mmCIF file of C-alpha atoms in Angstrom:
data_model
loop_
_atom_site.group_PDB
_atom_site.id
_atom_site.type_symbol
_atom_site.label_atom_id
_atom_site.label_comp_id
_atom_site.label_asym_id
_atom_site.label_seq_id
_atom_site.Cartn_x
_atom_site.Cartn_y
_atom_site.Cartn_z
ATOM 1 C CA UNK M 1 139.240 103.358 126.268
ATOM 2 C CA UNK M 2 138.945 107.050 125.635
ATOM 3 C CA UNK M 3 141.210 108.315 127.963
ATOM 4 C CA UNK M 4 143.609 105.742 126.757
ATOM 5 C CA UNK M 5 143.469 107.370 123.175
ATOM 6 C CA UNK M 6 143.873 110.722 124.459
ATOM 7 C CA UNK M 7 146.618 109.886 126.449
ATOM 8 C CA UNK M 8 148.198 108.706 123.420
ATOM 9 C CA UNK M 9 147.390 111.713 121.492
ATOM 10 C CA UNK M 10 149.476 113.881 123.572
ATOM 11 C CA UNK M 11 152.535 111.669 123.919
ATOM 12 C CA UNK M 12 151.972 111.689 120.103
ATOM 13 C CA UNK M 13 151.499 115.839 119.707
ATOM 14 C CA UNK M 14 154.706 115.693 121.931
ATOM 15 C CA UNK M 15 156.811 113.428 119.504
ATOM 16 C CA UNK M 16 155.774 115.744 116.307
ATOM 17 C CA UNK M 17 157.076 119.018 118.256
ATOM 18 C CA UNK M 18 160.539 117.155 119.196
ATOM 19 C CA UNK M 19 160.586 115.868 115.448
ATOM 20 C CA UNK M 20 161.545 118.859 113.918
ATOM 21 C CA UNK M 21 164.530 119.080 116.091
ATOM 22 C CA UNK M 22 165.246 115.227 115.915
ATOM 23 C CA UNK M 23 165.534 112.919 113.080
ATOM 24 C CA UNK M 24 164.910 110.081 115.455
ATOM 25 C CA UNK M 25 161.521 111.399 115.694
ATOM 26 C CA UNK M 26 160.535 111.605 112.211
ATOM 27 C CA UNK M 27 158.043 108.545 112.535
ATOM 28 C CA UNK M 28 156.378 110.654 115.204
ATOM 29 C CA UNK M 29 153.968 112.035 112.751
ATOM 30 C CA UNK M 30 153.416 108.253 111.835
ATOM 31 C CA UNK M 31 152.353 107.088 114.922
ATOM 32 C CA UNK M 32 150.047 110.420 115.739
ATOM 33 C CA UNK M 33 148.186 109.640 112.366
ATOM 34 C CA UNK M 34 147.664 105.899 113.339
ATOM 35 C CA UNK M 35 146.235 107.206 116.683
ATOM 36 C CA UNK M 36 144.289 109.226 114.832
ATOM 37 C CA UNK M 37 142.740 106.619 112.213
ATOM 38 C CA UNK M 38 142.094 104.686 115.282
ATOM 39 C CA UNK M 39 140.031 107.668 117.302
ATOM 40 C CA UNK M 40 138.101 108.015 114.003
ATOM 41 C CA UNK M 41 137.293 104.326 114.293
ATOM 42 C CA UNK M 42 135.919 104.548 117.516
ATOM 43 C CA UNK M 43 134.044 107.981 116.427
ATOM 44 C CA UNK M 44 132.376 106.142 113.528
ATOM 45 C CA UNK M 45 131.435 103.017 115.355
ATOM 46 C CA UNK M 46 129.720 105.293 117.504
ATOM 47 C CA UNK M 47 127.631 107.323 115.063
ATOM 48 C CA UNK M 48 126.545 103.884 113.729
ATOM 49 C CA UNK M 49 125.274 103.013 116.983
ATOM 50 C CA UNK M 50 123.176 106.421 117.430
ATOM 51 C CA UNK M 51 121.686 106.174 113.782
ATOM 52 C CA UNK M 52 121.005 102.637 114.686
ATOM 53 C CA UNK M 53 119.237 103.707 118.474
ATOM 54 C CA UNK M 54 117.140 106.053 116.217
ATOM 55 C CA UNK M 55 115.999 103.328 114.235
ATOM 56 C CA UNK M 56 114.573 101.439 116.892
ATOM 57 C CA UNK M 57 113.033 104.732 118.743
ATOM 58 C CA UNK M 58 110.024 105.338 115.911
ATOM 59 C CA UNK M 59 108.898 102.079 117.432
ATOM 60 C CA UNK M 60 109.561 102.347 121.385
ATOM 61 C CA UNK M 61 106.686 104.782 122.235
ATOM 62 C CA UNK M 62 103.333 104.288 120.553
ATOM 63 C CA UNK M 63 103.411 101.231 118.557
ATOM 64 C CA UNK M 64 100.541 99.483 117.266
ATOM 65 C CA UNK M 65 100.436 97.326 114.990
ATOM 66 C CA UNK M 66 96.815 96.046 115.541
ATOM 67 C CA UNK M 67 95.293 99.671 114.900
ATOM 68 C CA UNK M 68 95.197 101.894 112.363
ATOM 69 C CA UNK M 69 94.161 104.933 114.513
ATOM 70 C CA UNK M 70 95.928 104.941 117.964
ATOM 71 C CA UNK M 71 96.154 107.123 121.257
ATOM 72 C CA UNK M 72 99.184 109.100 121.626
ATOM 73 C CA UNK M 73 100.607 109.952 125.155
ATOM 74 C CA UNK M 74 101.200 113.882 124.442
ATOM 75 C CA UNK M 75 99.084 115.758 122.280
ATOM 76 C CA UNK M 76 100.119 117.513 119.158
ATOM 77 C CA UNK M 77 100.855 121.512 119.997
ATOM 78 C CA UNK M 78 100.704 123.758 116.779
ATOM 79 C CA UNK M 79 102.192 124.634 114.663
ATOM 80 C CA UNK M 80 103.735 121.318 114.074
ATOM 81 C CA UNK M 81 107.568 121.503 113.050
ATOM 82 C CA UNK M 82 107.699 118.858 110.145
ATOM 83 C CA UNK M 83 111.125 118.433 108.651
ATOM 84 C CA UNK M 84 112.448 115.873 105.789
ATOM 85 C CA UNK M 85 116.387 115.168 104.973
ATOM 86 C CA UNK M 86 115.257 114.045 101.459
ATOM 87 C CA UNK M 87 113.906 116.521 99.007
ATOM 88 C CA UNK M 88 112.381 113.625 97.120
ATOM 89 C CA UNK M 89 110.219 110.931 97.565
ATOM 90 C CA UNK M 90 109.262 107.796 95.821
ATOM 91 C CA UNK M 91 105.979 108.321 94.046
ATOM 92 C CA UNK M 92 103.559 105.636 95.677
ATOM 93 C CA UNK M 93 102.458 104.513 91.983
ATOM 94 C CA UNK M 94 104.396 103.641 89.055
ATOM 95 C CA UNK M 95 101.991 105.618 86.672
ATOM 96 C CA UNK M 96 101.284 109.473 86.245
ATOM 97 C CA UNK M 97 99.355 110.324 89.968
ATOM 98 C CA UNK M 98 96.305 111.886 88.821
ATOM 99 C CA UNK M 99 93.945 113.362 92.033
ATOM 100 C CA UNK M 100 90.688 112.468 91.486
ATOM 101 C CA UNK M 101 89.542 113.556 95.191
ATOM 102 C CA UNK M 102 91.879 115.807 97.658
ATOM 103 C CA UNK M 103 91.900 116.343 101.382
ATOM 104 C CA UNK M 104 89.085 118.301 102.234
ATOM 105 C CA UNK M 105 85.239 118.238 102.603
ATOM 106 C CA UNK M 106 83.199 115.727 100.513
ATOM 107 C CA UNK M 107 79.569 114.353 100.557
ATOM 108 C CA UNK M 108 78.774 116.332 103.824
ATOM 109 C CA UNK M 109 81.974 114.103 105.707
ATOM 110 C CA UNK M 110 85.355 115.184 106.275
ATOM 111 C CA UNK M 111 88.000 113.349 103.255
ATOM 112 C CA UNK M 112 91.614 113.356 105.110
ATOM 113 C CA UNK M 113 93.375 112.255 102.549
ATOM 114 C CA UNK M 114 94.174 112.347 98.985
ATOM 115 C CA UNK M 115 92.814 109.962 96.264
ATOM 116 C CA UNK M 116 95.027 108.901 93.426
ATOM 117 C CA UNK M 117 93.960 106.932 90.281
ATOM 118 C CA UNK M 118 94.992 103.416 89.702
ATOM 119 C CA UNK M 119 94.066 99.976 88.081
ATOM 120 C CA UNK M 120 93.146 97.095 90.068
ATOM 121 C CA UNK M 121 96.887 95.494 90.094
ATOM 122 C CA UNK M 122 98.957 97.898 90.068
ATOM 123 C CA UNK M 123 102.434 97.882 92.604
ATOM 124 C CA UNK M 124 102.263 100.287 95.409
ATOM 125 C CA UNK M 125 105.658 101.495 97.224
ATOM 126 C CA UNK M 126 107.058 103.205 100.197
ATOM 127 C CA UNK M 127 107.229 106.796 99.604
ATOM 128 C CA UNK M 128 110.352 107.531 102.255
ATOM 129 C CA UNK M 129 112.395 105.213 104.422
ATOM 130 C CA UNK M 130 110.837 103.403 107.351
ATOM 131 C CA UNK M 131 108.505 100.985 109.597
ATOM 132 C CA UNK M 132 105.619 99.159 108.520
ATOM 133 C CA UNK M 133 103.634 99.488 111.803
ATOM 134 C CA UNK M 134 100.066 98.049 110.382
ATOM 135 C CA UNK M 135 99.452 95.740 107.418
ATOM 136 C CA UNK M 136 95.748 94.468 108.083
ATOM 137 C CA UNK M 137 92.410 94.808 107.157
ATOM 138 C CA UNK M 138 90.642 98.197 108.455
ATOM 139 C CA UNK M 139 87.107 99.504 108.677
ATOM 140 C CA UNK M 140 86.332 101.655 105.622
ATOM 141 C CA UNK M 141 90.055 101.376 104.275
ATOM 142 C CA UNK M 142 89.940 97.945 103.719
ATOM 143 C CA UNK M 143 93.642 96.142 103.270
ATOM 144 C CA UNK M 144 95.704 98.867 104.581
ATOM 145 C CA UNK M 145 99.859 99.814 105.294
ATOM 146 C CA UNK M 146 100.369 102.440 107.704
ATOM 147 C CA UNK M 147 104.645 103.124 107.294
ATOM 148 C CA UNK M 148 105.754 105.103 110.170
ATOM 149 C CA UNK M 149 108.865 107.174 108.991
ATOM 150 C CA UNK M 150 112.096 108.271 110.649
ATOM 151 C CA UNK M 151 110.545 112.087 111.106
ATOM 152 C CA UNK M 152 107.461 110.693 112.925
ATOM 153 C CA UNK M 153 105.609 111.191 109.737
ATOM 154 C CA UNK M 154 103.121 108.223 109.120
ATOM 155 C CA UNK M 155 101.653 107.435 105.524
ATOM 156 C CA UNK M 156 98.586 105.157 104.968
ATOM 157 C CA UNK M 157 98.136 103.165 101.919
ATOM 158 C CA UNK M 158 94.519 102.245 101.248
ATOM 159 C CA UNK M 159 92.370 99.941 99.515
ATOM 160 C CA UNK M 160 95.095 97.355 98.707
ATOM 161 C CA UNK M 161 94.081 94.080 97.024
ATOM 162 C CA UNK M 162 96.881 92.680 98.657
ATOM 163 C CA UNK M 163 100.149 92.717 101.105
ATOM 164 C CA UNK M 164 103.386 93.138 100.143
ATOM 165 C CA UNK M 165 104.835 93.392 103.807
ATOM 166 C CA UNK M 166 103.917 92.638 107.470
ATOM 167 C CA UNK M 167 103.744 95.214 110.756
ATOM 168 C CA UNK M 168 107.697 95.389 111.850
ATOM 169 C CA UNK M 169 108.830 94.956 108.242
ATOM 170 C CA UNK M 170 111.756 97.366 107.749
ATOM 171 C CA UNK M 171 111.260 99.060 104.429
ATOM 172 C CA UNK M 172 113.558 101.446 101.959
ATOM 173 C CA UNK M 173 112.010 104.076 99.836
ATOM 174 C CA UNK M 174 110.904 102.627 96.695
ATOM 175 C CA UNK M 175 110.100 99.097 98.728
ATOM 176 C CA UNK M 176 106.861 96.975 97.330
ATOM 177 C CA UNK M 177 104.031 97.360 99.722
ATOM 178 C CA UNK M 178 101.456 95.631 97.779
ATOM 179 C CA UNK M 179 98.808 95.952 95.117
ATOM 180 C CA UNK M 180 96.206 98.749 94.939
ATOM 181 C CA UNK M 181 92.687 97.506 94.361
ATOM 182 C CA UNK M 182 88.908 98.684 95.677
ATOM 183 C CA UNK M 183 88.882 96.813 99.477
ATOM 184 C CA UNK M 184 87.005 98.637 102.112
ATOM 185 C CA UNK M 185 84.390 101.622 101.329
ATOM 186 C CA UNK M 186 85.759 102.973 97.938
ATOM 187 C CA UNK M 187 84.514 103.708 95.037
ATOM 188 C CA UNK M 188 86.367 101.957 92.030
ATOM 189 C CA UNK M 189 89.880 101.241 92.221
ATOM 190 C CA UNK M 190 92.091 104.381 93.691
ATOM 191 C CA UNK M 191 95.025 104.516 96.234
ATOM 192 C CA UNK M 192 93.431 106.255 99.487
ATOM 193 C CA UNK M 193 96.679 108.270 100.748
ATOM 194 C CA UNK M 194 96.907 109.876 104.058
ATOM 195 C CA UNK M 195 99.553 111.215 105.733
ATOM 196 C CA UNK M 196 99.769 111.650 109.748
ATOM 197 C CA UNK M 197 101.641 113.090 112.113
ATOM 198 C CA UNK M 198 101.701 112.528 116.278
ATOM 199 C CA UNK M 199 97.931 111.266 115.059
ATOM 200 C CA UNK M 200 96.955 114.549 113.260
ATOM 201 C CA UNK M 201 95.936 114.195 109.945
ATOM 202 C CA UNK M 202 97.962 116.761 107.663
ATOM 203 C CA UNK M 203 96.842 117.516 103.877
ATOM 204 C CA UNK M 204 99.567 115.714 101.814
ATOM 205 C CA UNK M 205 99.965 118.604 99.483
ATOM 206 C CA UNK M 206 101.057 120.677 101.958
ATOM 207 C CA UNK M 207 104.227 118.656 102.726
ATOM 208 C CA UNK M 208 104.291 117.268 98.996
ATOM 209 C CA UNK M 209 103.993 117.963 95.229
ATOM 210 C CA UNK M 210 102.327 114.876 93.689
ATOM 211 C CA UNK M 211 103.752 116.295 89.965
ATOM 212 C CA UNK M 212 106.161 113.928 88.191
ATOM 213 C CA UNK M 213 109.494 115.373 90.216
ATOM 214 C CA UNK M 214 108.055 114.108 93.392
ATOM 215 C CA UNK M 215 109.579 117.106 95.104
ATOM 216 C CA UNK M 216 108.984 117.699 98.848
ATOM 217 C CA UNK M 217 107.987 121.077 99.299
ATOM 218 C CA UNK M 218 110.493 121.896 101.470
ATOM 219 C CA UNK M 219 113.155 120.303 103.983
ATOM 220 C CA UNK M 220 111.288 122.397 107.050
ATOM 221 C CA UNK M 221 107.501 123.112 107.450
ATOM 222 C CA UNK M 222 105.728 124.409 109.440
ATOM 223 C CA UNK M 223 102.110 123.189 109.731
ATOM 224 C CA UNK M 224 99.542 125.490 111.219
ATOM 225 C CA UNK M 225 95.640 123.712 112.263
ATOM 226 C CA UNK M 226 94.423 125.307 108.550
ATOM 227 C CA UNK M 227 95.571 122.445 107.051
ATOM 228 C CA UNK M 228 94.967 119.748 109.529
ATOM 229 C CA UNK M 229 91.189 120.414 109.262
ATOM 230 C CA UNK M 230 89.534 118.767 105.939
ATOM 231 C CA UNK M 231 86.557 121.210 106.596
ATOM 232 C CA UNK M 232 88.455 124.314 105.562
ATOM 233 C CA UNK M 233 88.933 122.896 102.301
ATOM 234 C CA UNK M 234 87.137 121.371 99.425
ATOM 235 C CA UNK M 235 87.829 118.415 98.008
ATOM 236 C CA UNK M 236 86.783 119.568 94.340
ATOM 237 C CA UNK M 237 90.171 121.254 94.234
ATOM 238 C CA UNK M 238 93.841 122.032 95.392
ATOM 239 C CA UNK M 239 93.962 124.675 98.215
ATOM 240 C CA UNK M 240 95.860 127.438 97.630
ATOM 241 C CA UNK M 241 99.293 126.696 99.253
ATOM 242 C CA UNK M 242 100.934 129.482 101.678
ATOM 243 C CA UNK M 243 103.990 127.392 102.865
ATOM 244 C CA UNK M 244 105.544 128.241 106.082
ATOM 245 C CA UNK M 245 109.228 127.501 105.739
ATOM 246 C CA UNK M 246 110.662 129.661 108.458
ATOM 247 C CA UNK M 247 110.101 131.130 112.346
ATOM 248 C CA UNK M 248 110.138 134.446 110.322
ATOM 249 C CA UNK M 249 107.719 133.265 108.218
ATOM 250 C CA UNK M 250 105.102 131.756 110.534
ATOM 251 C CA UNK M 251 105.372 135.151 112.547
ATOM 252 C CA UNK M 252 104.082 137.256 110.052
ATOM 253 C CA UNK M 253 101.744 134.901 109.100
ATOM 254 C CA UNK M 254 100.159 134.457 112.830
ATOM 255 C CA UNK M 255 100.614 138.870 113.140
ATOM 256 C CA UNK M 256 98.300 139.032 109.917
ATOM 257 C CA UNK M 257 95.178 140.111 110.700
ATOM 258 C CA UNK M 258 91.632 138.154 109.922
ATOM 259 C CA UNK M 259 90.203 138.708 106.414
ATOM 260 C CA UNK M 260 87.063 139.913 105.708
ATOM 261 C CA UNK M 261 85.411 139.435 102.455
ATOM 262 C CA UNK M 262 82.502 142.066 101.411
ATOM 263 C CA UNK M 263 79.641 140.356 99.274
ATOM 264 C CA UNK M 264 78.681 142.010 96.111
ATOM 265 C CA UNK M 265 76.393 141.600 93.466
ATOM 266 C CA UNK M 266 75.759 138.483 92.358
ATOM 267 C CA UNK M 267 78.089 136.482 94.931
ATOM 268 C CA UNK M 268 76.729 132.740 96.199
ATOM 269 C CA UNK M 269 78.577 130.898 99.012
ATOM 270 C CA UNK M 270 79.623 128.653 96.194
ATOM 271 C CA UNK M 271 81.457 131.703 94.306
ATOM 272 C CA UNK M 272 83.007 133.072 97.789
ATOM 273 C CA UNK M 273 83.947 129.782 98.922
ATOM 274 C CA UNK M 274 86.354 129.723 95.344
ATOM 275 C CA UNK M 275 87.680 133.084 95.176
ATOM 276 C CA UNK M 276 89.035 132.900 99.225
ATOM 277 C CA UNK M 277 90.047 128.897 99.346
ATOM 278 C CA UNK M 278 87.610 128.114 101.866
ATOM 279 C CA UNK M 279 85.153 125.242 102.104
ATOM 280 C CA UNK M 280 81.339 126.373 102.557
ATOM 281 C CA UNK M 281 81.215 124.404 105.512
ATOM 282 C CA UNK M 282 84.110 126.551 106.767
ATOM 283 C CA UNK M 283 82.398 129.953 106.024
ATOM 284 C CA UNK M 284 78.801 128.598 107.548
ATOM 285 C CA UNK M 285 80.727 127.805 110.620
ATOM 286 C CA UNK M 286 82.839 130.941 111.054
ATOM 287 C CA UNK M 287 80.100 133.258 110.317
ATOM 288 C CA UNK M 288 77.034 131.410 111.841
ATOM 289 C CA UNK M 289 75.274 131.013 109.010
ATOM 290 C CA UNK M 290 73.226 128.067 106.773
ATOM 291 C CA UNK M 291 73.832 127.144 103.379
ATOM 292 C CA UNK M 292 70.367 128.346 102.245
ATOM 293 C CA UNK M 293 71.148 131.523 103.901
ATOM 294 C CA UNK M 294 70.714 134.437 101.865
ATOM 295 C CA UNK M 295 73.417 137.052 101.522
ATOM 296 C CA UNK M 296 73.387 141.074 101.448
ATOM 297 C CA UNK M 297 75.088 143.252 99.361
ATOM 298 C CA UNK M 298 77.954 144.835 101.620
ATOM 299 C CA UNK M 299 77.647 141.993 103.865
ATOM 300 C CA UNK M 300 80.854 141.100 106.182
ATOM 301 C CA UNK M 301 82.461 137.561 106.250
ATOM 302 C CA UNK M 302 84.884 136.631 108.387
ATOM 303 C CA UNK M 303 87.491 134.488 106.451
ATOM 304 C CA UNK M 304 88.656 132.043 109.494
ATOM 305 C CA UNK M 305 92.686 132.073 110.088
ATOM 306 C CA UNK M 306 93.702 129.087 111.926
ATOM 307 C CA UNK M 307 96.995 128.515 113.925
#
C-alpha cells in the first residue's frame, strides 16, 4: 500500500511541473493534494496504533495484580531517568493536602511514603493517566490501588474504606478510585501515598509539589539512591530538595566532593541531623557511631552523598 502511494506521489509531482506549462494540467495540484490527504490518513492511523501498542506495554512485562510488591526481571540502575509529559497532576484529595508524616525515618522503621490528611469518606482520584494493576486488601496498607502509569511510574493509594475500581481498570487523571478511610495499620484516617518506580520506592516530593498548583517538579528528573532511601531522611520534615533536571546537572552533582561537617559547641546529633538534611540514623551509619554517642568539639562527620 505504501509503495502504491508513493508511486502516485511522483506521477502527481510530475503533473504539477507540466502544469505550469499546460492548462490541461491545472487539476494536477488537485489530485497531488488528495494523494496527500490520503498519505496523512495512513500516517495518522498509524500513530494511533503505536500510542495504542504503548498502552498495552505497561501491562505485558511485570503484571500483578494479586501483589502489591512484585519481582522485577532487571534491576533498577541509578540514577533513574524519570520523565512526565504533564506538568500537572490531579491532586489525590479534593481538600487542601496537608503532610502530617513524609517519606523518611519514623518510630525506628523506614516510612516510604507520604501521609496526607483526610476524613473517613472522602473521594480519592488518579493522580496521572493509567492502569489499575492492584485493587485488594494488603498487609499493613489495608484496601489498597496501586495505578501503574504510562512512564512506568506506579502510585499506591492506602488505607481506602472502599474500591472505586478493579486491577485492569483503565483510568484518566482525575478518575474515582475510592474512599480514604483507616484500613490496615494506620493511625486515624490519612491517605498513605507512595510512589514507585521499576519497584524502587522514590520520595514523592522529589518528583512532586503537593502545594495547591499540583505542579510536577519538572518534565525530566533525575533520581539519584539519596532519595530512594527513607533512612537519609526524617519524617518530621521536608528534605531539602536539590533537583537534578539535566546530564549537566547530575555531573556536577556526582564530581562534588563528600561533606564534612565539624562539631562545635553545643551541637547534638539532633541539631546536626537539621542543619545538613540528614536523618540520625543516616549520620550513625555513615560515621559508625550510636545515638548515645558523645561528640567532640572539632570532631569530623562525614555527610553521606549517595548516587
Amino acid at each position: 500500500m505504501k509503495s502504491l502511494f508513493f508511486s502516485l506521489l511522483i506521477v502527481g509531482s510530475v503533473l504539477t511541473s507540466f502544469a505550469q506549462s499546460s492548462p490541461e494540467f491545472k487539476k494536477a495540484d488537485k489530485l497531488l493534494e488528495l494523494f496527500e490527504d490520503i498519505e496523512n490518513q495512513q500516517f495518522s492511523q498509524e500513530v494511533q496504533s503505536e500510542d495504542q501498542l504503548s498502552a498495552f506495554d505497561i501491562t505485558a512485562k511485570n503484571w500483578d495484580t494479586e501483589h502489591v510488591k512484585i519481582d522485577y526481571d532487571t534491576k533498577a540502575t541509578f540514577p533513574l531517568q524519570i520523565t512526565f509529559q504533564d506538568s500537572n497532576y490531579v491532586s489525590p484529595i479534593g481538600r487542601d493536602k496537608v503532610i502530617t508524616s513524609r517519606f523518611g525515618w519514623r518510630w525506628g522503621r523506614a516510612h516510604r511514603g507520604i501521609d496526607i490528611d483526610l476524613i473517613t469518606g472522602d473521594s480519592l482520584f488518579a493522580m496521572f493517566d493509567g492502569i489499575v494493576r492492584f485493587a485488594n486488601y494488603s498487609s499493613g496498607h489495608g484496601r489498597t490501588v496501586v495505578v501503574r502509569h504510562y512512564n512506568g511510574v506506579e502510585t499506591l493509594y492506602a488505607h481506602l474504606s472502599s474500591y472505586g475500581v478493579k486491577a485492569n481498570d483503565t483510568v484518566k487523571a482525575g478518575d474515582f478510585l475510592g474512599k480514604g478511610g483507616r484500613s490496615g495499620n494506620a493511625r486515624g484516617s490519612h491517605l498513605h501515598l507512595e510512589m514507585t518506580y521499576n519497584g524502587v520506592h522514590i520520595n514523592p516530593e522529589y518528583l512532586l509539589k503537593f502545594d495547591n498548583n499540583n505542579d510536577v517538579n519538572a518534565s525530566e528528573l533525575w533520581v539519584t539512591k539519596k532519595w530512594t532511601r527513607p533512612e537519609l531522611h526524617s519524617s518530621r520534615r521536608q528534605s531539602k530538595l536539590e533537583l537534578l533536571t539535566t546530564e549537566e546537572e547530575l555531573e556536577a552533582y556526582l564530581e562534588k566532593p563528600t561533606e564534612v561537617y565539624v562539631v562545635r559547641k553545643g551541637d547534638t546529633l539532633s541539631r546536626i541531623s537539621a542543619r545538613n538534611n540528614v536523618s540520625i540514623a543516616a549520620l550513625c551509619k555513615s560515621n559508625h557511631i550510636r545515638r548515645n554517642s558523645t561528640l567532640r568539639i572539632g570532631q569530623k562527620l562525614v555527610i553521606e552523598k549517595t548516587l
